[in-house]
Short mmCIF file of C-alpha atoms and ligand atoms in Angstrom, two decimals:
data_model
loop_
_atom_site.label_atom_id
_atom_site.label_comp_id
_atom_site.label_asym_id
_atom_site.label_seq_id
_atom_site.Cartn_x
_atom_site.Cartn_y
_atom_site.Cartn_z
CA UNK A 695 78.90 -5.78 -32.08
CA UNK A 696 76.04 -7.22 -30.08
CA UNK A 697 72.73 -5.37 -30.27
CA UNK A 698 70.36 -5.63 -27.30
CA UNK A 699 66.81 -4.35 -27.10
CA UNK A 700 65.88 -5.92 -23.76
CA UNK A 701 67.24 -4.88 -20.35
CA UNK A 702 67.41 -8.50 -19.16
CA UNK A 703 69.50 -9.66 -22.16
CA UNK A 704 71.92 -6.75 -21.83
CA UNK A 705 72.30 -7.29 -18.09
CA UNK A 706 72.99 -11.00 -18.57
CA UNK A 707 75.80 -10.18 -21.00
CA UNK A 708 77.16 -7.41 -18.73
CA UNK A 709 77.17 -9.75 -15.72
CA UNK A 710 79.31 -12.23 -17.68
CA UNK A 711 81.75 -9.43 -18.62
CA UNK A 712 82.07 -8.28 -15.03
CA UNK A 713 82.54 -11.83 -13.82
CA UNK A 714 85.56 -12.14 -16.07
CA UNK A 715 86.94 -8.92 -14.57
CA UNK A 716 86.22 -6.61 -17.51
CA UNK A 717 85.61 -2.90 -17.04
CA UNK A 718 82.79 -1.19 -18.91
CA UNK A 719 82.69 2.29 -20.50
CA UNK A 720 79.26 3.61 -21.45
CA UNK A 721 78.26 6.28 -23.99
CA UNK A 722 74.53 7.09 -24.03
CA UNK A 723 73.21 8.76 -27.22
CA UNK A 724 70.01 9.53 -29.08
CA UNK A 725 71.35 8.19 -32.37
CA UNK A 726 71.86 9.82 -35.79
CA UNK A 727 75.48 9.30 -34.91
CA UNK A 728 78.41 11.41 -36.06
CA UNK A 729 82.12 11.63 -35.31
CA UNK A 730 81.39 13.40 -31.99
CA UNK A 731 79.42 10.40 -30.71
CA UNK A 732 82.04 7.99 -32.03
CA UNK A 733 84.77 9.90 -30.16
CA UNK A 734 82.99 8.89 -26.94
CA UNK A 735 83.10 5.25 -28.04
CA UNK A 736 86.81 5.52 -28.95
CA UNK A 737 87.56 7.03 -25.54
CA UNK A 738 85.55 4.27 -23.81
CA UNK A 739 87.32 1.64 -25.86
CA UNK A 740 90.78 3.01 -25.05
CA UNK A 741 90.17 3.31 -21.30
CA UNK A 742 87.91 0.32 -20.59
CA UNK A 743 87.80 -3.34 -21.64
CA UNK A 744 84.30 -3.04 -23.08
CA UNK A 745 82.58 -0.11 -24.80
CA UNK A 746 78.80 -0.03 -24.57
CA UNK A 747 76.67 2.58 -26.37
CA UNK A 748 72.95 3.20 -26.19
CA UNK A 749 70.57 4.75 -28.68
CA UNK A 750 67.35 5.95 -27.15
CA UNK A 751 65.42 9.03 -28.26
CA UNK A 752 64.14 9.92 -24.83
CA UNK A 753 60.61 11.35 -25.10
CA UNK A 754 60.73 12.86 -21.59
CA UNK A 755 63.52 15.32 -22.42
CA UNK A 756 61.76 16.91 -25.39
CA UNK A 757 59.68 19.86 -24.28
CA UNK A 758 58.50 20.40 -27.87
CA UNK A 759 56.62 17.38 -29.34
CA UNK A 760 57.51 18.57 -32.88
CA UNK A 761 61.20 18.43 -32.00
CA UNK A 762 60.78 14.81 -30.83
CA UNK A 763 58.88 13.89 -33.98
CA UNK A 764 61.49 15.52 -36.25
CA UNK A 765 64.49 14.04 -34.42
CA UNK A 766 66.48 12.08 -37.05
CA UNK A 767 66.42 8.30 -36.76
CA UNK A 768 68.76 6.08 -38.79
CA UNK A 769 69.37 2.83 -36.86
CA UNK A 770 71.03 0.83 -39.68
CA UNK A 771 73.60 3.52 -40.38
CA UNK A 772 74.22 3.98 -36.63
CA UNK A 773 74.83 0.24 -36.16
CA UNK A 774 77.33 0.26 -39.04
CA UNK A 775 79.18 3.28 -37.58
CA UNK A 776 79.34 1.79 -34.08
CA UNK A 777 80.53 -1.54 -35.45
CA UNK A 778 83.27 0.28 -37.39
CA UNK A 779 84.29 2.16 -34.23
CA UNK A 780 84.82 -1.13 -32.38
CA UNK A 781 81.88 -0.73 -30.01
CA UNK A 782 81.25 -4.03 -28.20
CA UNK A 783 77.56 -3.72 -27.44
CA UNK A 784 74.66 -1.45 -28.34
CA UNK A 785 71.55 -1.07 -26.22
CA UNK A 786 68.66 0.09 -28.39
CA UNK A 787 65.55 -0.36 -26.25
CA UNK A 788 61.91 0.42 -26.96
CA UNK A 789 60.30 3.00 -24.64
CA UNK A 790 58.60 0.32 -22.49
CA UNK A 791 61.97 -1.25 -21.55
CA UNK A 792 63.30 2.07 -20.28
CA UNK A 793 60.05 3.21 -18.69
CA UNK A 794 58.10 0.04 -17.75
CA UNK A 795 54.44 0.96 -17.33
CA UNK A 796 53.46 1.45 -13.69
CA UNK A 797 56.99 2.24 -12.44
CA UNK A 798 57.80 5.84 -11.55
CA UNK A 799 61.49 6.25 -12.23
CA UNK A 800 61.59 10.05 -12.29
CA UNK A 801 64.61 11.73 -10.77
CA UNK A 802 63.50 14.53 -8.49
CA UNK A 803 66.88 15.71 -7.19
CA UNK A 804 67.41 19.40 -6.48
CA UNK A 805 70.01 20.70 -8.92
CA UNK A 806 69.76 24.21 -7.46
CA UNK A 807 70.49 26.79 -10.16
CA UNK A 808 72.20 24.26 -12.46
CA UNK A 809 69.01 23.28 -14.27
CA UNK A 810 67.40 26.73 -14.03
CA UNK A 811 69.86 28.81 -16.06
CA UNK A 812 70.50 28.84 -19.84
CA UNK A 813 68.87 25.71 -21.35
CA UNK A 814 66.77 25.40 -18.19
CA UNK A 815 65.12 28.77 -18.92
CA UNK A 816 64.35 27.97 -22.54
CA UNK A 817 63.58 24.25 -22.31
CA UNK A 818 61.42 23.70 -19.22
CA UNK A 819 61.45 20.08 -18.03
CA UNK A 820 64.33 19.13 -20.33
CA UNK A 821 66.89 18.43 -17.60
CA UNK A 822 64.46 16.53 -15.38
CA UNK A 823 63.83 14.23 -18.36
CA UNK A 824 67.54 14.00 -19.14
CA UNK A 825 68.50 13.20 -15.52
CA UNK A 826 65.77 10.55 -15.34
CA UNK A 827 66.95 8.72 -18.46
CA UNK A 828 70.65 8.96 -17.58
CA UNK A 829 69.97 7.59 -14.07
CA UNK A 830 67.82 4.80 -15.50
CA UNK A 831 70.45 3.87 -18.11
CA UNK A 832 73.20 3.93 -15.46
CA UNK A 833 71.12 1.66 -13.22
CA UNK A 834 70.73 -0.75 -16.14
CA UNK A 835 74.32 -0.70 -17.44
CA UNK A 836 76.22 0.01 -14.19
CA UNK A 837 79.35 1.09 -16.05
CA UNK A 838 82.71 1.91 -14.51
CA UNK A 839 82.95 5.06 -16.62
CA UNK A 840 80.39 7.29 -18.29
CA UNK A 841 81.44 9.17 -21.44
CA UNK A 842 79.74 12.46 -22.30
CA UNK A 843 80.54 15.36 -24.61
CA UNK A 844 81.58 18.88 -23.68
CA UNK A 845 79.21 19.96 -26.47
CA UNK A 846 76.35 19.66 -23.96
CA UNK A 847 78.21 21.40 -21.16
CA UNK A 848 75.22 22.14 -18.93
CA UNK A 849 73.96 18.56 -19.29
CA UNK A 850 77.36 17.23 -18.27
CA UNK A 851 77.51 19.61 -15.28
CA UNK A 852 74.10 18.41 -14.10
CA UNK A 853 75.05 14.74 -14.54
CA UNK A 854 78.24 15.39 -12.53
CA UNK A 855 76.09 16.91 -9.77
CA UNK A 856 73.65 13.98 -9.94
CA UNK A 857 76.47 11.42 -9.56
CA UNK A 858 77.78 13.39 -6.56
CA UNK A 859 74.33 13.57 -4.92
CA UNK A 860 73.71 9.85 -5.51
CA UNK A 861 77.22 9.02 -4.24
CA UNK A 862 77.60 7.02 -7.44
CA UNK A 863 80.90 5.21 -8.04
CA UNK A 864 80.65 5.92 -11.80
CA UNK A 865 83.48 8.07 -13.14
CA UNK A 866 82.33 10.80 -15.54
CA UNK A 867 84.65 11.48 -18.49
CA UNK A 868 84.23 14.68 -20.53
CA UNK A 869 85.16 14.34 -24.20
CA UNK A 870 86.03 17.45 -26.25
CA UNK A 871 83.53 18.83 -28.78
CA UNK A 872 84.04 17.38 -32.27
CA UNK A 873 83.65 20.02 -34.97
CA UNK A 874 83.17 20.16 -38.72
CA UNK A 875 86.19 21.57 -40.62
CA UNK A 876 84.48 25.00 -40.61
CA UNK A 877 84.11 24.94 -36.82
CA UNK A 878 80.41 24.05 -36.52
CA UNK A 879 79.94 21.70 -33.56
CA UNK A 880 78.79 18.33 -34.84
CA UNK A 881 75.18 17.65 -33.95
CA UNK A 882 72.46 15.29 -35.16
CA UNK A 883 70.37 18.44 -35.62
CA UNK A 884 72.77 19.80 -38.29
CA UNK A 885 71.13 17.38 -40.74
CA UNK A 886 68.01 19.51 -40.56
CA UNK A 887 69.71 22.83 -41.43
CA UNK A 888 68.74 24.47 -44.73
CA UNK A 889 71.72 25.16 -47.02
CA UNK A 890 71.45 28.86 -46.12
CA UNK A 891 71.49 28.13 -42.39
CA UNK A 892 74.26 25.54 -42.77
CA UNK A 893 76.33 28.34 -44.33
CA UNK A 894 75.47 30.75 -41.48
CA UNK A 895 75.98 28.33 -38.58
CA UNK A 896 79.84 28.27 -38.48
CA UNK A 897 79.58 31.89 -37.24
CA UNK A 898 78.65 30.45 -33.82
CA UNK A 899 82.15 29.04 -33.31
CA UNK A 900 83.84 32.10 -34.85
CA UNK A 901 81.91 34.33 -32.43
CA UNK A 902 82.84 32.10 -29.48
CA UNK A 903 86.51 32.33 -30.50
CA UNK A 904 86.24 36.12 -30.89
CA UNK A 905 84.61 36.31 -27.44
CA UNK A 906 87.59 34.50 -25.96
CA UNK A 907 89.92 37.18 -27.32
CA UNK A 908 87.71 40.13 -26.37
CA UNK A 909 87.28 38.73 -22.83
CA UNK A 910 91.02 39.16 -22.28
CA UNK A 911 90.44 42.90 -21.80
CA UNK A 912 86.67 43.52 -21.61
CA UNK A 913 83.91 42.73 -19.09
CA UNK A 914 81.55 39.78 -19.51
CA UNK A 915 78.71 42.21 -20.18
CA UNK A 916 80.54 43.82 -23.11
CA UNK A 917 81.52 40.41 -24.53
CA UNK A 918 77.94 39.16 -24.26
CA UNK A 919 76.39 42.22 -25.95
CA UNK A 920 78.91 42.10 -28.78
CA UNK A 921 78.39 38.36 -29.34
CA UNK A 922 74.58 38.69 -29.38
CA UNK A 923 74.89 41.45 -32.02
CA UNK A 924 77.32 39.41 -34.11
CA UNK A 925 75.01 36.37 -34.02
CA UNK A 926 72.12 38.49 -35.31
CA UNK A 927 74.30 39.96 -38.05
CA UNK A 928 75.22 36.40 -39.08
CA UNK A 929 71.51 35.69 -39.66
CA UNK A 930 71.02 33.58 -36.52
CA UNK A 931 68.49 34.22 -33.73
CA UNK A 932 70.33 33.95 -30.42
CA UNK A 933 68.47 32.90 -27.26
CA UNK A 934 71.40 33.45 -24.92
CA UNK A 935 75.14 33.96 -24.91
CA UNK A 936 76.20 33.61 -21.28
CA UNK A 937 79.60 33.71 -19.62
CA UNK A 938 79.37 31.44 -16.59
CA UNK A 939 81.45 29.79 -13.92
CA UNK A 940 82.12 26.28 -15.22
CA UNK A 941 81.02 24.57 -11.99
CA UNK A 942 78.13 26.66 -10.62
CA UNK A 943 76.94 27.89 -14.07
CA UNK A 944 76.33 31.27 -12.41
CA UNK A 945 77.11 34.35 -14.53
CA UNK A 946 80.52 35.96 -14.13
CA UNK A 947 81.20 39.65 -14.53
CA UNK A 948 84.97 39.76 -15.03
CA UNK A 949 87.86 37.50 -15.97
CA UNK A 950 88.93 37.57 -12.31
CA UNK A 951 85.48 36.37 -11.12
CA UNK A 952 86.35 32.66 -11.49
CA UNK A 953 89.17 30.27 -12.37
CA UNK A 954 87.01 28.36 -14.84
CA UNK A 955 84.85 30.40 -17.24
CA UNK A 956 82.79 29.00 -20.09
CA UNK A 957 80.81 30.86 -22.77
CA UNK A 958 77.59 29.00 -23.57
CA UNK A 959 75.36 29.87 -26.50
CA UNK A 960 72.01 28.81 -27.97
CA UNK A 961 70.68 30.06 -31.29
CA UNK A 962 67.94 29.33 -33.74
CA UNK A 963 69.28 28.69 -37.23
CA UNK A 964 65.98 28.88 -39.10
CA UNK A 965 63.80 26.30 -37.31
CA UNK A 966 66.74 24.34 -35.87
CA UNK A 967 67.99 25.11 -32.38
CA UNK A 968 71.76 24.77 -31.93
CA UNK A 969 73.93 25.01 -28.82
CA UNK A 970 77.68 25.34 -28.41
CA UNK A 971 80.23 26.48 -25.83
CA UNK A 972 83.87 27.36 -25.41
CA UNK A 973 86.08 27.47 -22.36
CA UNK A 974 87.27 31.10 -22.10
CA UNK A 975 89.41 30.55 -19.01
CA UNK A 976 90.54 27.01 -18.32
P1 LIG B 1263 72.98 13.17 -28.16
O1 LIG B 1263 72.85 12.02 -29.07
O2 LIG B 1263 72.92 14.50 -28.85
O3 LIG B 1263 72.10 13.08 -26.96
O4 LIG B 1263 74.47 13.12 -27.59
C1 LIG B 1263 74.96 11.97 -26.95
C2 LIG B 1263 76.30 12.27 -26.36
O5 LIG B 1263 77.20 12.67 -27.41
C3 LIG B 1263 76.30 13.42 -25.33
O6 LIG B 1263 77.19 13.11 -24.28
C4 LIG B 1263 76.79 14.57 -26.15
O7 LIG B 1263 77.40 15.58 -25.38
C5 LIG B 1263 77.80 13.90 -27.06
N1 LIG B 1263 78.03 14.72 -28.24
C6 LIG B 1263 77.10 15.20 -29.10
N2 LIG B 1263 77.68 15.96 -30.03
C7 LIG B 1263 79.01 15.96 -29.76
C8 LIG B 1263 80.15 16.57 -30.36
N3 LIG B 1263 80.04 17.35 -31.43
N4 LIG B 1263 81.37 16.33 -29.82
C9 LIG B 1263 81.49 15.54 -28.72
N5 LIG B 1263 80.46 14.94 -28.11
C10 LIG B 1263 79.24 15.16 -28.61
#
């Protein structure tokens, strides 16, 4: 696997690939890689000629400086994992390559309610930072396909909207959430869970699964209240448990309200914030 730290070197290599007719699949990440990240690389590898990953802990999407500071970083291990997964190239730039001093690259698109609900309420500025870095990375890599995880469902919905607004030719591919054997969604943040919180955290998925069953005959309001109570009982501190339309992210009231309903949840497990989601009505 080739490792690039400079935009110009990566672009030179990418130009040569495109010249020989190769398609490129791109999986942007913030590192501390796990099987969920690697599943994006496998998908890219199986559908495109070249799989390119990036590792960049994007300062502009952290609304809490402590969260940025504590974000796990393990470049050597990540390089070994990506190499093992058959990734062709890794882009691991310093901040100044992504945000050259003096250039304002911020994305100021109007995402309507998409970036206001759920994570948007609890992490002000997060999605503006995320959209800015994804747009910048797409401008650099210019992939044919972009691979993102369902795990960050709201993020993916906003990126889909951004690509539509920009009339981008990039095809967005959603990869299913990879889970630990006990159901906990894989996340780089899981490394920071205390043993007590690691034991409590699988309740998130169990409660999502229970919500799916209860929603077959109860209203969204009842499902939400029950889930919030169950999360508290499990020793977690929920921020939200919302049942939303999978495209508009607006709350639904009943099963009949939409053809595509997703339950999205955010909790604090001690001092670690975790998110997850489950499609209740596909
Ligand atoms: P991150 O490094 O957390 O920014 O995530 C980079 C990409 O990996 C995003 O598209 C995430 O949605 C995706 N991802 C993270 N965790 C998982 C998971 N457990 N399963 C599938 N994709 C994931």
